[in-house]
């Protein structure tokens, strides 16, 4: 009978990172859903000039695609709709567009720092940082380095321990490496953003 070999600290750290990357991406999918729902619910309240700008941007998205039976290149088409929901706009585009205009009330809120009660973070800034982290997790796993532009706030281990992470049961949070602490911290703040958006669009 073979004995079970104890995992090294490096292996445990990698396991924790893998679980938290999955947790982040799962939470991010929910975050995108609520951002889009809040955006679509706000469309009737937007000014005529804002709607005209969005129709202009939508029209500018005409491009090409490959038809492989042939093969040939075809032009995409966009049909006008009175009740356009702008489904072709990505969450990234929605967030960055309204970062400038500040005309969607549902996005005009802040969350208070868990470590510095007198500090708060605007939703739009948080959303941009979550998008940045998501893009890095999707494309740079081998060379994963986060910057301030990817992080809402780096939380202490004590604050991370206070948050229920279902996937991390029976793991010692003390084995998190620095980049995984960044991921865990953003998950904690993303959960609060999701909760706030959920309350708004009920």
mmCIF file of N, CA, C and O in Angstrom, residues 65-74:
data_model
loop_
_atom_site.group_PDB
_atom_site.id
_atom_site.type_symbol
_atom_site.label_atom_id
_atom_site.label_comp_id
_atom_site.label_asym_id
_atom_site.label_seq_id
_atom_site.Cartn_x
_atom_site.Cartn_y
_atom_site.Cartn_z
ATOM 1 N N UNK A 65 -16.582 39.572 -41.705
ATOM 2 C CA UNK A 65 -16.373 38.244 -41.152
ATOM 3 C C UNK A 65 -16.108 37.274 -42.304
ATOM 4 O O UNK A 65 -16.433 37.564 -43.464
ATOM 5 N N UNK A 66 -15.515 36.138 -41.974
ATOM 6 C CA UNK A 66 -15.156 35.156 -42.998
ATOM 7 C C UNK A 66 -16.262 34.127 -43.132
ATOM 8 O O UNK A 66 -16.702 33.548 -42.133
ATOM 9 N N UNK A 67 -16.712 33.897 -44.338
ATOM 10 C CA UNK A 67 -17.611 32.790 -44.647
ATOM 11 C C UNK A 67 -16.731 31.668 -45.198
ATOM 12 O O UNK A 67 -16.133 31.801 -46.268
ATOM 13 N N UNK A 68 -16.604 30.582 -44.424
ATOM 14 C CA UNK A 68 -15.606 29.564 -44.757
ATOM 15 C C UNK A 68 -16.024 28.676 -45.923
ATOM 16 O O UNK A 68 -15.188 28.018 -46.534
ATOM 17 N N UNK A 69 -17.296 28.632 -46.250
ATOM 18 C CA UNK A 69 -17.725 27.890 -47.434
ATOM 19 C C UNK A 69 -17.569 28.820 -48.618
ATOM 20 O O UNK A 69 -18.386 29.683 -48.878
ATOM 21 N N UNK A 70 -16.527 28.677 -49.334
ATOM 22 C CA UNK A 70 -16.256 29.578 -50.456
ATOM 23 C C UNK A 70 -14.787 29.636 -50.809
ATOM 24 O O UNK A 70 -14.391 29.136 -51.836
ATOM 25 N N UNK A 71 -13.948 30.171 -49.940
ATOM 26 C CA UNK A 71 -14.289 31.069 -48.832
ATOM 27 C C UNK A 71 -14.486 32.489 -49.355
ATOM 28 O O UNK A 71 -14.084 32.811 -50.466
ATOM 29 N N UNK A 72 -15.122 33.342 -48.542
ATOM 30 C CA UNK A 72 -15.277 34.736 -48.930
ATOM 31 C C UNK A 72 -15.402 35.590 -47.669
ATOM 32 O O UNK A 72 -15.638 35.084 -46.580
ATOM 33 N N UNK A 73 -15.212 36.867 -47.854
ATOM 34 C CA UNK A 73 -15.337 37.815 -46.755
ATOM 35 C C UNK A 73 -16.642 38.577 -46.928
ATOM 36 O O UNK A 73 -16.928 39.101 -48.008
ATOM 37 N N UNK A 74 -17.442 38.626 -45.876
ATOM 38 C CA UNK A 74 -18.729 39.312 -45.940
ATOM 39 C C UNK A 74 -18.769 40.469 -44.949
ATOM 40 O O UNK A 74 -18.045 40.484 -43.942
#
